[in-house]
mmCIF file of C-alpha atoms in Angstrom:
data_model
loop_
_atom_site.group_PDB
_atom_site.id
_atom_site.type_symbol
_atom_site.label_atom_id
_atom_site.label_comp_id
_atom_site.label_asym_id
_atom_site.label_seq_id
_atom_site.Cartn_x
_atom_site.Cartn_y
_atom_site.Cartn_z
ATOM 1 C CA MET A 1 -11.257 -6.269 -3.427
ATOM 2 C CA ALA A 2 -8.102 -4.193 -3.589
ATOM 3 C CA ASP A 3 -4.508 -4.373 -4.709
ATOM 4 C CA GLY A 4 -2.511 -3.585 -1.660
ATOM 5 C CA GLY A 5 -3.541 0.087 -1.386
ATOM 6 C CA GLU A 6 -6.570 1.632 0.723
ATOM 7 C CA GLY A 7 -9.183 -0.834 1.484
ATOM 8 C CA THR A 8 -7.050 -4.027 1.602
ATOM 9 C CA VAL A 9 -7.582 -4.783 5.157
ATOM 10 C CA ASP A 10 -11.436 -4.312 4.615
ATOM 11 C CA ALA A 11 -11.585 -6.477 1.384
ATOM 12 C CA LEU A 12 -9.499 -9.542 3.119
ATOM 13 C CA VAL A 13 -11.338 -9.164 6.384
ATOM 14 C CA ALA A 14 -14.903 -9.303 4.401
ATOM 15 C CA ALA A 15 -13.654 -12.031 2.187
ATOM 16 C CA GLY A 16 -12.095 -14.173 4.984
ATOM 17 C CA ARG A 17 -14.795 -13.429 7.654
ATOM 18 C CA GLY A 18 -12.266 -12.141 9.681
ATOM 19 C CA ARG A 19 -12.205 -9.228 12.263
ATOM 20 C CA LEU A 20 -10.887 -5.713 12.638
ATOM 21 C CA VAL A 21 -8.746 -4.682 15.681
ATOM 22 C CA THR A 22 -8.344 -0.908 16.378
ATOM 23 C CA VAL A 23 -5.459 0.323 18.096
ATOM 24 C CA THR A 24 -3.579 3.699 18.945
ATOM 25 C CA ALA A 25 -0.596 4.580 17.309
ATOM 26 C CA ASN A 26 1.576 7.478 16.400
ATOM 27 C CA GLY A 27 0.665 9.375 13.401
ATOM 28 C CA PRO A 28 3.163 10.468 10.714
ATOM 29 C CA LEU A 29 4.113 13.614 12.918
ATOM 30 C CA GLY A 30 3.692 11.640 16.326
ATOM 31 C CA ASP A 31 0.160 12.782 16.840
ATOM 32 C CA PRO A 32 -1.952 9.873 18.258
ATOM 33 C CA VAL A 33 -4.271 8.201 15.575
ATOM 34 C CA GLU A 34 -6.837 5.348 15.710
ATOM 35 C CA ALA A 35 -5.169 2.594 13.150
ATOM 36 C CA GLN A 36 -6.733 -0.696 12.289
ATOM 37 C CA PHE A 37 -5.532 -4.294 11.177
ATOM 38 C CA GLY A 38 -7.364 -7.435 10.265
ATOM 39 C CA LEU A 39 -7.101 -11.026 11.650
ATOM 40 C CA ILE A 40 -8.068 -13.690 9.009
ATOM 41 C CA ASP A 41 -7.674 -17.615 8.609
ATOM 42 C CA GLY A 42 -8.476 -18.073 12.320
ATOM 43 C CA GLY A 43 -6.051 -15.435 13.551
ATOM 44 C CA ARG A 44 -3.361 -17.040 11.937
ATOM 45 C CA THR A 45 -3.105 -14.142 9.185
ATOM 46 C CA GLY A 46 -2.919 -10.487 9.916
ATOM 47 C CA VAL A 47 -3.612 -7.773 7.549
ATOM 48 C CA VAL A 48 -2.319 -4.109 7.835
ATOM 49 C CA GLU A 49 -2.029 -1.069 5.851
ATOM 50 C CA LEU A 50 0.958 1.325 6.119
ATOM 51 C CA ALA A 51 -1.488 4.223 5.385
ATOM 52 C CA SER A 52 -3.529 3.379 8.546
ATOM 53 C CA ALA A 53 -1.143 4.820 10.836
ATOM 54 C CA SER A 54 1.420 6.552 8.459
ATOM 55 C CA GLY A 55 -0.663 7.823 5.549
ATOM 56 C CA LEU A 56 -0.834 10.739 3.760
ATOM 57 C CA THR A 57 -4.364 11.529 4.596
ATOM 58 C CA LEU A 58 -3.837 11.649 8.301
ATOM 59 C CA ILE A 59 -1.834 15.218 7.934
ATOM 60 C CA SER A 60 -3.156 18.330 6.548
ATOM 61 C CA LYS A 61 -1.326 19.313 3.124
ATOM 62 C CA GLU A 62 0.429 22.480 4.869
ATOM 63 C CA ARG A 63 2.043 20.009 7.534
ATOM 64 C CA ARG A 64 3.342 17.489 4.912
ATOM 65 C CA ASP A 65 7.337 17.327 5.202
ATOM 66 C CA PRO A 66 8.936 13.924 4.216
ATOM 67 C CA ARG A 67 12.059 15.223 6.155
ATOM 68 C CA VAL A 68 10.273 14.730 9.296
ATOM 69 C CA THR A 69 7.337 12.389 8.834
ATOM 70 C CA SER A 70 7.963 8.901 10.269
ATOM 71 C CA SER A 71 6.746 5.470 9.955
ATOM 72 C CA TYR A 72 6.942 4.564 13.490
ATOM 73 C CA GLY A 73 3.261 4.149 14.028
ATOM 74 C CA PHE A 74 3.247 1.572 11.029
ATOM 75 C CA GLY A 75 6.048 -0.316 13.104
ATOM 76 C CA GLN A 76 3.642 -0.017 16.542
ATOM 77 C CA VAL A 77 1.010 -1.550 14.461
ATOM 78 C CA LEU A 78 2.983 -4.241 13.026
ATOM 79 C CA GLU A 79 4.263 -5.426 16.609
ATOM 80 C CA LYS A 80 0.654 -5.387 17.948
ATOM 81 C CA VAL A 81 -0.306 -7.798 15.099
ATOM 82 C CA ARG A 82 2.642 -9.968 15.703
ATOM 83 C CA ARG A 83 2.003 -10.069 19.363
ATOM 84 C CA SER A 84 -1.767 -11.202 18.389
ATOM 85 C CA GLY A 85 -0.214 -14.628 17.713
ATOM 86 C CA VAL A 86 -0.159 -14.596 13.594
ATOM 87 C CA ASN A 87 2.412 -16.495 11.708
ATOM 88 C CA ARG A 88 1.896 -14.522 8.465
ATOM 89 C CA ILE A 89 1.214 -10.818 7.893
ATOM 90 C CA ILE A 90 0.156 -9.284 4.569
ATOM 91 C CA ALA A 91 0.906 -5.735 4.488
ATOM 92 C CA GLY A 92 -0.398 -3.141 1.870
ATOM 93 C CA ILE A 93 1.792 -0.257 1.789
ATOM 94 C CA GLY A 94 0.222 2.461 -0.582
ATOM 95 C CA GLY A 95 -0.535 5.939 0.561
ATOM 96 C CA SER A 96 2.338 6.745 2.687
ATOM 97 C CA ALA A 97 3.146 10.158 4.282
ATOM 98 C CA THR A 98 6.691 9.171 4.761
ATOM 99 C CA ASN A 99 10.252 8.953 3.087
ATOM 100 C CA ASP A 100 12.063 7.079 5.574
ATOM 101 C CA ALA A 101 12.409 3.644 3.961
ATOM 102 C CA GLY A 102 10.705 2.215 7.093
ATOM 103 C CA ALA A 103 13.297 3.472 9.256
ATOM 104 C CA GLY A 104 10.696 4.765 12.091
ATOM 105 C CA MET A 105 8.877 1.294 11.607
ATOM 106 C CA ALA A 106 12.357 -0.338 12.425
ATOM 107 C CA GLN A 107 12.931 1.765 15.622
ATOM 108 C CA ALA A 108 9.221 0.880 16.769
ATOM 109 C CA LEU A 109 10.345 -2.673 16.434
ATOM 110 C CA GLY A 110 13.461 -2.310 18.340
ATOM 111 C CA PHE A 111 15.824 -1.551 15.883
ATOM 112 C CA ARG A 112 18.507 1.078 17.001
ATOM 113 C CA LEU A 113 19.479 3.571 14.412
ATOM 114 C CA LEU A 114 22.478 5.226 15.522
ATOM 115 C CA ASP A 115 24.554 8.361 14.215
ATOM 116 C CA ALA A 116 28.337 8.404 14.675
ATOM 117 C CA ALA A 117 28.293 9.598 18.207
ATOM 118 C CA GLY A 118 26.078 6.480 19.144
ATOM 119 C CA GLU A 119 22.984 8.526 19.490
ATOM 120 C CA GLU A 120 19.438 7.664 18.167
ATOM 121 C CA LEU A 121 18.322 9.223 15.108
ATOM 122 C CA PRO A 122 15.252 11.487 15.129
ATOM 123 C CA PRO A 123 12.268 10.728 13.251
ATOM 124 C CA GLY A 124 12.132 11.580 9.333
ATOM 125 C CA GLY A 125 13.667 10.824 6.164
ATOM 126 C CA ALA A 126 16.348 13.611 6.402
ATOM 127 C CA ALA A 127 18.030 12.071 9.524
ATOM 128 C CA LEU A 128 19.124 9.112 7.595
ATOM 129 C CA ALA A 129 21.922 10.917 5.979
ATOM 130 C CA ARG A 130 23.519 10.654 9.568
ATOM 131 C CA LEU A 131 22.854 6.989 9.982
ATOM 132 C CA ALA A 132 26.281 5.376 10.694
ATOM 133 C CA ARG A 133 25.431 1.952 12.682
ATOM 134 C CA ILE A 134 22.279 -0.359 13.022
ATOM 135 C CA ASP A 135 21.668 -2.076 16.281
ATOM 136 C CA ALA A 136 19.288 -5.365 16.097
ATOM 137 C CA THR A 137 19.828 -6.699 19.382
ATOM 138 C CA GLY A 138 16.580 -5.039 20.885
ATOM 139 C CA VAL A 139 14.465 -6.987 18.139
ATOM 140 C CA GLU A 140 11.894 -9.503 19.524
ATOM 141 C CA PRO A 141 13.256 -13.083 18.403
ATOM 142 C CA GLY A 142 9.539 -14.061 17.677
ATOM 143 C CA TRP A 143 9.770 -11.905 14.381
ATOM 144 C CA LYS A 144 11.795 -14.759 12.811
ATOM 145 C CA GLN A 145 8.887 -16.938 13.054
ATOM 146 C CA VAL A 146 6.733 -14.395 10.995
ATOM 147 C CA ARG A 147 6.325 -14.386 7.279
ATOM 148 C CA VAL A 148 5.522 -10.899 6.093
ATOM 149 C CA ASP A 149 4.330 -10.655 2.256
ATOM 150 C CA VAL A 150 4.177 -6.898 1.138
ATOM 151 C CA ALA A 151 1.831 -5.832 -1.583
ATOM 152 C CA VAL A 152 3.323 -3.485 -3.976
ATOM 153 C CA ASP A 153 2.001 -2.101 -7.207
ATOM 154 C CA VAL A 154 5.071 -0.121 -8.239
ATOM 155 C CA SER A 155 8.608 -1.378 -9.312
ATOM 156 C CA ASN A 156 10.728 1.823 -8.462
ATOM 157 C CA PRO A 157 14.054 1.145 -6.902
ATOM 158 C CA LEU A 158 14.946 2.944 -3.635
ATOM 159 C CA CYS A 159 17.139 5.654 -5.035
ATOM 160 C CA GLY A 160 17.775 7.835 -8.220
ATOM 161 C CA PRO A 161 15.734 9.192 -11.017
ATOM 162 C CA GLU A 162 13.060 6.722 -10.568
ATOM 163 C CA GLY A 163 13.218 6.027 -6.806
ATOM 164 C CA ALA A 164 11.288 6.812 -3.910
ATOM 165 C CA THR A 165 12.004 10.364 -3.425
ATOM 166 C CA ARG A 166 12.050 11.768 -7.049
ATOM 167 C CA VAL A 167 8.990 10.018 -8.138
ATOM 168 C CA TYR A 168 6.750 10.338 -4.917
ATOM 169 C CA GLY A 169 8.613 12.834 -2.878
ATOM 170 C CA PRO A 170 6.626 16.153 -4.461
ATOM 171 C CA GLN A 171 3.066 14.615 -3.476
ATOM 172 C CA LYS A 172 4.284 14.363 0.137
ATOM 173 C CA GLY A 173 5.630 17.716 0.600
ATOM 174 C CA ALA A 174 9.305 17.889 -0.673
ATOM 175 C CA SER A 175 8.692 20.850 -2.828
ATOM 176 C CA SER A 176 12.238 22.010 -3.951
ATOM 177 C CA GLU A 177 15.198 20.344 -5.790
ATOM 178 C CA GLU A 178 17.214 21.005 -2.844
ATOM 179 C CA VAL A 179 15.022 18.845 -0.454
ATOM 180 C CA LEU A 180 14.683 16.141 -3.030
ATOM 181 C CA ALA A 181 18.303 15.810 -3.400
ATOM 182 C CA GLU A 182 18.690 15.733 0.417
ATOM 183 C CA LEU A 183 16.490 12.764 0.795
ATOM 184 C CA ASP A 184 17.503 10.867 -1.953
ATOM 185 C CA ALA A 185 21.135 10.898 -0.806
ATOM 186 C CA ALA A 186 19.838 10.140 2.733
ATOM 187 C CA LEU A 187 18.178 7.035 1.509
ATOM 188 C CA ALA A 188 21.380 6.135 -0.529
ATOM 189 C CA ASN A 189 23.254 6.319 2.711
ATOM 190 C CA LEU A 190 20.632 4.094 4.616
ATOM 191 C CA ALA A 191 20.977 1.338 1.803
ATOM 192 C CA GLU A 192 24.617 1.358 2.397
ATOM 193 C CA VAL A 193 24.572 0.852 6.131
ATOM 194 C CA VAL A 194 21.909 -1.844 5.709
ATOM 195 C CA GLU A 195 23.924 -3.944 3.246
ATOM 196 C CA ARG A 196 26.916 -3.511 5.704
ATOM 197 C CA ASP A 197 25.494 -4.224 9.006
ATOM 198 C CA LEU A 198 22.075 -6.384 7.904
ATOM 199 C CA GLY A 199 23.563 -8.107 4.902
ATOM 200 C CA VAL A 200 20.687 -7.127 2.520
ATOM 201 C CA ALA A 201 21.129 -5.256 -0.495
ATOM 202 C CA VAL A 202 18.015 -3.018 -1.296
ATOM 203 C CA ALA A 203 19.238 -0.172 -3.323
ATOM 204 C CA GLY A 204 18.513 -1.577 -6.712
ATOM 205 C CA LEU A 205 15.577 -3.976 -5.603
ATOM 206 C CA PRO A 206 12.279 -3.496 -7.602
ATOM 207 C CA GLY A 207 9.677 -2.093 -5.578
ATOM 208 C CA ALA A 208 11.839 -0.918 -2.831
ATOM 209 C CA GLY A 209 11.003 2.590 -3.489
ATOM 210 C CA ALA A 210 7.266 1.839 -2.833
ATOM 211 C CA ALA A 211 5.745 3.918 0.093
ATOM 212 C CA GLY A 212 8.744 6.266 0.335
ATOM 213 C CA GLY A 213 11.212 3.358 0.553
ATOM 214 C CA ALA A 214 9.102 1.279 3.145
ATOM 215 C CA GLY A 215 9.531 -1.737 0.572
ATOM 216 C CA ALA A 216 13.097 -1.728 1.118
ATOM 217 C CA GLY A 217 12.771 -1.225 4.794
ATOM 218 C CA LEU A 218 10.386 -4.267 5.203
ATOM 219 C CA VAL A 219 12.787 -6.361 3.356
ATOM 220 C CA ALA A 220 15.905 -5.257 5.211
ATOM 221 C CA PHE A 221 14.517 -5.208 8.521
ATOM 222 C CA LEU A 222 12.010 -8.170 8.357
ATOM 223 C CA GLY A 223 13.075 -10.155 5.583
ATOM 224 C CA ALA A 224 9.794 -9.304 3.750
ATOM 225 C CA THR A 225 8.878 -10.577 0.141
ATOM 226 C CA LEU A 226 7.829 -7.762 -2.036
ATOM 227 C CA THR A 227 4.874 -9.046 -3.955
ATOM 228 C CA PRO A 228 2.638 -7.741 -6.983
ATOM 229 C CA GLY A 229 -0.461 -6.411 -4.908
ATOM 230 C CA ALA A 230 -3.284 -7.332 -6.878
ATOM 231 C CA PRO A 231 -2.538 -11.078 -7.332
ATOM 232 C CA LEU A 232 -1.538 -11.334 -3.541
ATOM 233 C CA VAL A 233 -4.990 -9.837 -2.409
ATOM 234 C CA VAL A 234 -6.820 -11.766 -4.907
ATOM 235 C CA ASP A 235 -5.331 -14.818 -3.826
ATOM 236 C CA ALA A 236 -6.015 -14.192 -0.253
ATOM 237 C CA ALA A 237 -9.382 -13.193 -0.817
ATOM 238 C CA GLY A 238 -10.219 -16.521 -2.386
ATOM 239 C CA LEU A 239 -11.687 -15.210 -5.798
ATOM 240 C CA ASP A 240 -10.754 -18.400 -7.680
ATOM 241 C CA ARG A 241 -12.949 -20.466 -5.372
ATOM 242 C CA ALA A 242 -15.623 -17.860 -5.517
ATOM 243 C CA LEU A 243 -15.527 -17.991 -9.459
ATOM 244 C CA ARG A 244 -16.682 -21.796 -9.521
ATOM 245 C CA GLY A 245 -20.168 -21.900 -10.725
ATOM 246 C CA ALA A 246 -20.443 -18.047 -11.111
ATOM 247 C CA ARG A 247 -22.623 -16.738 -13.888
ATOM 248 C CA ALA A 248 -20.716 -13.356 -14.312
ATOM 249 C CA VAL A 249 -18.138 -11.069 -12.357
ATOM 250 C CA LEU A 250 -18.538 -7.406 -11.876
ATOM 251 C CA THR A 251 -15.713 -5.190 -10.658
ATOM 252 C CA GLY A 252 -15.018 -1.544 -10.788
ATOM 253 C CA GLU A 253 -12.313 1.103 -10.487
ATOM 254 C CA GLY A 254 -12.946 4.976 -9.711
ATOM 255 C CA ARG A 255 -11.100 5.823 -13.232
ATOM 256 C CA VAL A 256 -10.394 3.540 -15.890
ATOM 257 C CA ASP A 257 -7.524 4.313 -18.313
ATOM 258 C CA ARG A 258 -4.471 2.656 -19.941
ATOM 259 C CA GLN A 259 -2.785 2.129 -16.227
ATOM 260 C CA THR A 260 -5.683 0.055 -15.195
ATOM 261 C CA GLY A 261 -4.082 -2.863 -17.369
ATOM 262 C CA TYR A 262 -0.776 -2.575 -15.356
ATOM 263 C CA GLY A 263 -1.147 -4.594 -12.332
ATOM 264 C CA LYS A 264 -4.354 -2.770 -10.749
ATOM 265 C CA GLY A 265 -6.944 -4.875 -8.908
ATOM 266 C CA PRO A 266 -9.773 -4.708 -11.608
ATOM 267 C CA ALA A 267 -7.506 -6.156 -14.141
ATOM 268 C CA GLU A 268 -6.306 -9.215 -11.983
ATOM 269 C CA VAL A 269 -10.123 -9.733 -11.274
ATOM 270 C CA ILE A 270 -11.090 -9.735 -14.993
ATOM 271 C CA ARG A 271 -7.884 -11.981 -15.929
ATOM 272 C CA ARG A 272 -8.970 -14.609 -13.381
ATOM 273 C CA ALA A 273 -12.579 -14.312 -14.463
ATOM 274 C CA GLN A 274 -11.529 -14.959 -17.991
ATOM 275 C CA ALA A 275 -9.218 -17.878 -17.174
ATOM 276 C CA ALA A 276 -12.357 -19.481 -15.323
ATOM 277 C CA GLY A 277 -14.522 -18.853 -18.513
ATOM 278 C CA VAL A 278 -16.956 -16.376 -16.595
ATOM 279 C CA PRO A 279 -17.950 -13.312 -18.248
ATOM 280 C CA ALA A 280 -16.651 -10.227 -16.646
ATOM 281 C CA VAL A 281 -17.626 -6.447 -16.741
ATOM 282 C CA LEU A 282 -15.808 -3.067 -15.144
ATOM 283 C CA ILE A 283 -18.174 -0.556 -13.647
ATOM 284 C CA ALA A 284 -16.110 2.753 -14.018
ATOM 285 C CA GLY A 285 -16.504 6.135 -12.082
ATOM 286 C CA SER A 286 -15.008 7.887 -15.282
ATOM 287 C CA VAL A 287 -12.738 6.880 -18.250
ATOM 288 C CA GLY A 288 -9.485 8.201 -19.197
ATOM 289 C CA ASP A 289 -6.954 7.873 -22.144
ATOM 290 C CA GLY A 290 -6.629 4.374 -23.312
ATOM 291 C CA TRP A 291 -9.466 2.636 -21.665
ATOM 292 C CA ASP A 292 -10.912 1.337 -25.014
ATOM 293 C CA THR A 293 -7.667 -0.548 -25.658
ATOM 294 C CA LEU A 294 -7.886 -2.893 -22.769
ATOM 295 C CA GLY A 295 -10.383 -5.175 -24.337
ATOM 296 C CA TYR A 296 -12.794 -4.863 -21.312
ATOM 297 C CA ARG A 297 -16.481 -4.642 -20.893
ATOM 298 C CA VAL A 298 -16.541 -0.918 -19.226
ATOM 299 C CA TYR A 299 -19.674 0.530 -18.221
ATOM 300 C CA GLN A 300 -19.321 4.082 -17.133
ATOM 301 C CA ILE A 301 -21.639 5.476 -14.449
ATOM 302 C CA GLY A 302 -23.776 8.438 -15.679
ATOM 303 C CA ASP A 303 -22.566 10.220 -18.895
ATOM 304 C CA ASP A 304 -19.985 12.965 -19.800
ATOM 305 C CA SER A 305 -22.464 15.848 -19.849
ATOM 306 C CA GLN A 306 -22.519 15.128 -16.000
ATOM 307 C CA PRO A 307 -19.986 16.942 -13.990
ATOM 308 C CA PRO A 308 -17.742 14.775 -11.649
ATOM 309 C CA ASP A 309 -19.417 16.134 -8.706
ATOM 310 C CA PHE A 310 -22.605 15.251 -9.421
ATOM 311 C CA ARG A 311 -21.784 11.592 -10.078
ATOM 312 C CA GLU A 312 -19.881 11.594 -6.802
ATOM 313 C CA ARG A 313 -23.028 12.693 -5.158
ATOM 314 C CA HIS A 314 -25.237 10.366 -6.926
ATOM 315 C CA ALA A 315 -22.786 7.458 -7.163
ATOM 316 C CA GLU A 316 -24.999 4.815 -5.362
ATOM 317 C CA GLU A 317 -27.898 5.117 -7.910
ATOM 318 C CA LEU A 318 -25.717 5.589 -10.813
ATOM 319 C CA ILE A 319 -23.680 2.394 -10.076
ATOM 320 C CA ALA A 320 -26.809 0.570 -9.587
ATOM 321 C CA GLU A 321 -28.114 1.781 -13.113
ATOM 322 C CA ALA A 322 -24.716 0.835 -14.779
ATOM 323 C CA ALA A 323 -24.550 -2.429 -13.204
ATOM 324 C CA GLY A 324 -28.449 -3.179 -14.392
ATOM 325 C CA ARG A 325 -27.278 -2.389 -17.995
ATOM 326 C CA ALA A 326 -24.410 -4.615 -17.561
ATOM 327 C CA ALA A 327 -26.442 -7.616 -16.306
ATOM 328 C CA ARG A 328 -29.127 -6.943 -19.130
ATOM 329 C CA GLU A 329 -26.332 -7.250 -21.673
ATOM 330 C CA LEU A 330 -24.736 -10.174 -20.022
ATOM 331 C CA SER A 331 -28.131 -11.957 -19.999
ATOM 332 C CA SER A 332 -29.044 -11.396 -23.336
#
């Protein structure tokens, strides 16, 4: 199970008995990377993760700079998915290294992002400050026949104090107020040009700020629908069907705290189980503030006397032990 972040492709391919496809794409700084996408529903639906080609973990901490990182590779993967013959794409966009609002993605799909002199913009979020015109004539018409659903777990707008740059820019390498202000203004400019040239208003759209503004870009350039990630993945994985006749549900999360209840995958699994009248428990790597207010049966692996690195090294046996405790209590 997943909620649109890392693991979404693997979860849906496993649940849907699909297959994985490995492709070469540009990484966030242009280096070639091996990315994967999934095909499910007999090849009719493609499943992709932005992080597979444009993720934060693909570049070392000292090389992270959202002024120049690009989502171009994500666009390359999307195009290869479309060419495989799908009529629907489910995209998880967590874990991005970029702050370019999907501009690189759009360029990979055939959009031309031009400055005032008619020159193509270079990669990265900073260059969007110079965006003057969007030319969509080079985009494959086949995209009009593909439905794109985007799994998001945030509601941030594109710009402003709660926008993509201010909230998530620092973890991507935007280390100063000057850089944050530059990138935020660049996204605001993109939003203006998108509304004028493409007729799509994305600036205040909830979720537009997800993945460095990739939420906005997918809506603007591909007509995508932004959807809460956990319900989207849970539906696609067929959990409701699997619950019929089940005696119990076990789900898990690395760290369970108050945030777990706000749209995370385990919370959606437990909600569906409860609605079906099936007992559900959550296996936790650790617990944090507010975990005991969720109303879930939570079983932490190991105990607080064990340091986190010990629990990581012995995770398999500790998870088995916690699951055993849960099963005994459920059957008593």
